[in-house]
Short mmCIF file of C-alpha atoms in Angstrom, two decimals:
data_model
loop_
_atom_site.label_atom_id
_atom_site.label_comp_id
_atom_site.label_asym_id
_atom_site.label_seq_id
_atom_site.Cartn_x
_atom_site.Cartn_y
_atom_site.Cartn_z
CA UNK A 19 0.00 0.00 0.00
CA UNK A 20 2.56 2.26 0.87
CA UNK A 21 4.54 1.63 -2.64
CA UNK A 22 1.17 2.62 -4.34
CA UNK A 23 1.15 5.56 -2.84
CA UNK A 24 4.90 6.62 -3.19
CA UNK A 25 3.96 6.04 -6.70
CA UNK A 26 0.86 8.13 -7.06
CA UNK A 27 2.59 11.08 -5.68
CA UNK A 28 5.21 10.76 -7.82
CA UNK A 29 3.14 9.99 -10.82
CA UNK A 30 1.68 13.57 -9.54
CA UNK A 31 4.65 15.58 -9.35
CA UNK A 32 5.98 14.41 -12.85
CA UNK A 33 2.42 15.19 -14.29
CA UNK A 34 2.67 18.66 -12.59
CA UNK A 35 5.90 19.22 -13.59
CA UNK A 36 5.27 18.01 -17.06
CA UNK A 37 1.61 20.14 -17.01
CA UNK A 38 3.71 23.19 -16.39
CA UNK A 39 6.63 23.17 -19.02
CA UNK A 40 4.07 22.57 -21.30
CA UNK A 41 1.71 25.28 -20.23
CA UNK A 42 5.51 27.66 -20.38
CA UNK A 43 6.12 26.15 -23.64
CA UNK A 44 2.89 27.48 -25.38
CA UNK A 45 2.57 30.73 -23.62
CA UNK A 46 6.14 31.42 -24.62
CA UNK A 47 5.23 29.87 -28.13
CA UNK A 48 1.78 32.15 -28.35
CA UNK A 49 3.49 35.72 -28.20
CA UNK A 50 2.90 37.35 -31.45
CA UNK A 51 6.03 39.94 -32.65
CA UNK A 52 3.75 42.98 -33.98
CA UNK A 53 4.94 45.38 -36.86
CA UNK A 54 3.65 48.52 -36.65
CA UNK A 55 2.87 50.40 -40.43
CA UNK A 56 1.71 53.86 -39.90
CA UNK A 57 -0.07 54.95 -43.12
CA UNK A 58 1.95 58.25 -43.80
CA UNK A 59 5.09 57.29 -43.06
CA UNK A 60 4.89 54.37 -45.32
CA UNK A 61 2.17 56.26 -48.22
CA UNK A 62 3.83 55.25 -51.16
CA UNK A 63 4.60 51.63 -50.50
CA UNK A 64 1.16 51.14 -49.08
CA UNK A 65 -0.84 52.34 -51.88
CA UNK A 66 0.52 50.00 -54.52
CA UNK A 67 0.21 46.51 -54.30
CA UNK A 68 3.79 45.48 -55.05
CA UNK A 69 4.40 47.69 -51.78
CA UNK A 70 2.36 46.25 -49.77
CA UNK A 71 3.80 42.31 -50.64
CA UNK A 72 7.45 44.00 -50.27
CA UNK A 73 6.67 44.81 -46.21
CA UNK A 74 4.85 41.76 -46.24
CA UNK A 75 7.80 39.29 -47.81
CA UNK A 76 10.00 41.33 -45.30
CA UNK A 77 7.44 40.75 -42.14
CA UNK A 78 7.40 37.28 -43.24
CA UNK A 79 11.12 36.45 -43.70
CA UNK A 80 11.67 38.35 -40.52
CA UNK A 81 9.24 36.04 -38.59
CA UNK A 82 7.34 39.10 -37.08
CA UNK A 83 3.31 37.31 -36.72
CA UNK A 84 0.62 40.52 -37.20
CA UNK A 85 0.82 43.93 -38.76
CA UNK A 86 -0.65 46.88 -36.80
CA UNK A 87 -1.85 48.77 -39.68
CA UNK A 88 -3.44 52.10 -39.21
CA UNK A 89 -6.12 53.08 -41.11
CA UNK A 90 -6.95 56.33 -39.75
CA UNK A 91 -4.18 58.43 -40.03
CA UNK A 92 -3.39 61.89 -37.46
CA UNK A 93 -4.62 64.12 -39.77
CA UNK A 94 -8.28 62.29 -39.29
CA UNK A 95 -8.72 61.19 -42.43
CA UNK A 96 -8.83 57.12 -43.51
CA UNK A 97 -7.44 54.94 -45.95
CA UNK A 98 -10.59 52.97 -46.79
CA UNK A 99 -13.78 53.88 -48.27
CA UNK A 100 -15.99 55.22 -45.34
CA UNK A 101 -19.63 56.74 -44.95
CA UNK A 102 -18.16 58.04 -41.54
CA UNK A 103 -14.98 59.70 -42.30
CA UNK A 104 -13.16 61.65 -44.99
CA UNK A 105 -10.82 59.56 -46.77
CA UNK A 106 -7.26 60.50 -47.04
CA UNK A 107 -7.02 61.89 -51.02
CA UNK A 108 -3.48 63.55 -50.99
CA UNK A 109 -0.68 64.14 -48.49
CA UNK A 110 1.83 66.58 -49.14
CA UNK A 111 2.84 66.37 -52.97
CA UNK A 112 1.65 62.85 -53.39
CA UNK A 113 -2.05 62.09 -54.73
CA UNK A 114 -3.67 59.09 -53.63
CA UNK A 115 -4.66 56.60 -55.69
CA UNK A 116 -9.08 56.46 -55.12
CA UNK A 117 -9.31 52.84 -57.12
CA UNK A 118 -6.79 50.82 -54.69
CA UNK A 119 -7.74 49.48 -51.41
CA UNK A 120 -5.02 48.97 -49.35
CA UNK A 121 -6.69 47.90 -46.12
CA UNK A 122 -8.62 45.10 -48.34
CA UNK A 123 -4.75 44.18 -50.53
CA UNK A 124 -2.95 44.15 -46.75
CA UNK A 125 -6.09 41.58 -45.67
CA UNK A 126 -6.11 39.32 -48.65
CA UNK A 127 -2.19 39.11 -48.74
CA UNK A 128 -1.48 38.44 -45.39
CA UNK A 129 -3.99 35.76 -45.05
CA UNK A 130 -1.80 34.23 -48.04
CA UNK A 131 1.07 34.64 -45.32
CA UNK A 132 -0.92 33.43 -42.27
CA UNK A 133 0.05 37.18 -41.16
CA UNK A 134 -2.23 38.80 -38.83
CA UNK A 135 -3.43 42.61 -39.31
CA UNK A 136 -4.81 44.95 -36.97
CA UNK A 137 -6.60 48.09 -37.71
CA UNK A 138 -5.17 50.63 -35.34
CA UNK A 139 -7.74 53.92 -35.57
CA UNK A 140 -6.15 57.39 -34.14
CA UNK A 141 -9.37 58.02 -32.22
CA UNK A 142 -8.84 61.60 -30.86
CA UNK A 143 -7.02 62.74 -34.54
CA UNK A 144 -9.00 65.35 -36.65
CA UNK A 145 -6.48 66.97 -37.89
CA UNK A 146 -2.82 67.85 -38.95
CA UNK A 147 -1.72 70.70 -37.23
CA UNK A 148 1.82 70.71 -39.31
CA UNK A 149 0.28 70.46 -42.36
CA UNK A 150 -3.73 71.99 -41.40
CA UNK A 151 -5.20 69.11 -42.95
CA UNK A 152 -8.35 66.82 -41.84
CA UNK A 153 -11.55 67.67 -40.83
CA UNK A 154 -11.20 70.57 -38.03
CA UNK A 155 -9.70 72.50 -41.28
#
């Protein structure tokens, strides 16, 4: 009786000790490296589709797991169609392309990837005070 016992607690322990490398080993295994991609610091490479699967390629080689991709930029305006908010048309000297979607091209060709994206919305930005552009102007 007393073997069977020894046993069981030892059977316990292992199983424990087992339970909890395993439980380390996927936590440590389920961090996701995140890339973030502000839309005007990155206009002209985001707006084209080759662009978008060059920082994609790169994200993937690099191993990095999501993209945080913003989609409403500081000046308040967006980078998708929207009943809600102005989209961005031009910034600076460069004119934006109306006919590409690059919020729906980042989506489709990082699911080819197995690349997560994240809209990231600057909630409290209507406007560029550099450059007086968005909606307060």
């Amino acid at each position: 009786m007393k073997k069977i016992a020894i046993k069981l607690v030892f059977a316990t322990i292992i199983t424990g000790i087992l339970g909890c490398v395993a439980i380390a080993h996927a936590q440590r295994s389920s961090k996701v490296t995140v890339l973030w991609c502000d839309p005007l610091l990155n206009l002209q490479q985001i707006y084209s589709r080759s662009g978008i699967i060059s920082i994609l390629d790169k994200v993937e080689s690099s191993r990095i797991g999501a993209i945080a991709l913003g989609v409403k930029t500081s000046s308040g305006e967006v980078i998708y169609e929207s009943n809600v908010a102005p989209r961005l048309t031009e910034w600076e000297t460069y004119r934006i392309p109306i006919d590409f979607d690059p919020v729906q091209t980042f989506l489709d060709e990082a699911k080819i990837r197995q690349i997560q994206i994240y809209a990231v919305i600057s909630v409290f930005s209507e406007g560029h005070i550099i450059n007086r552009q968005g909606p307060v102007f």
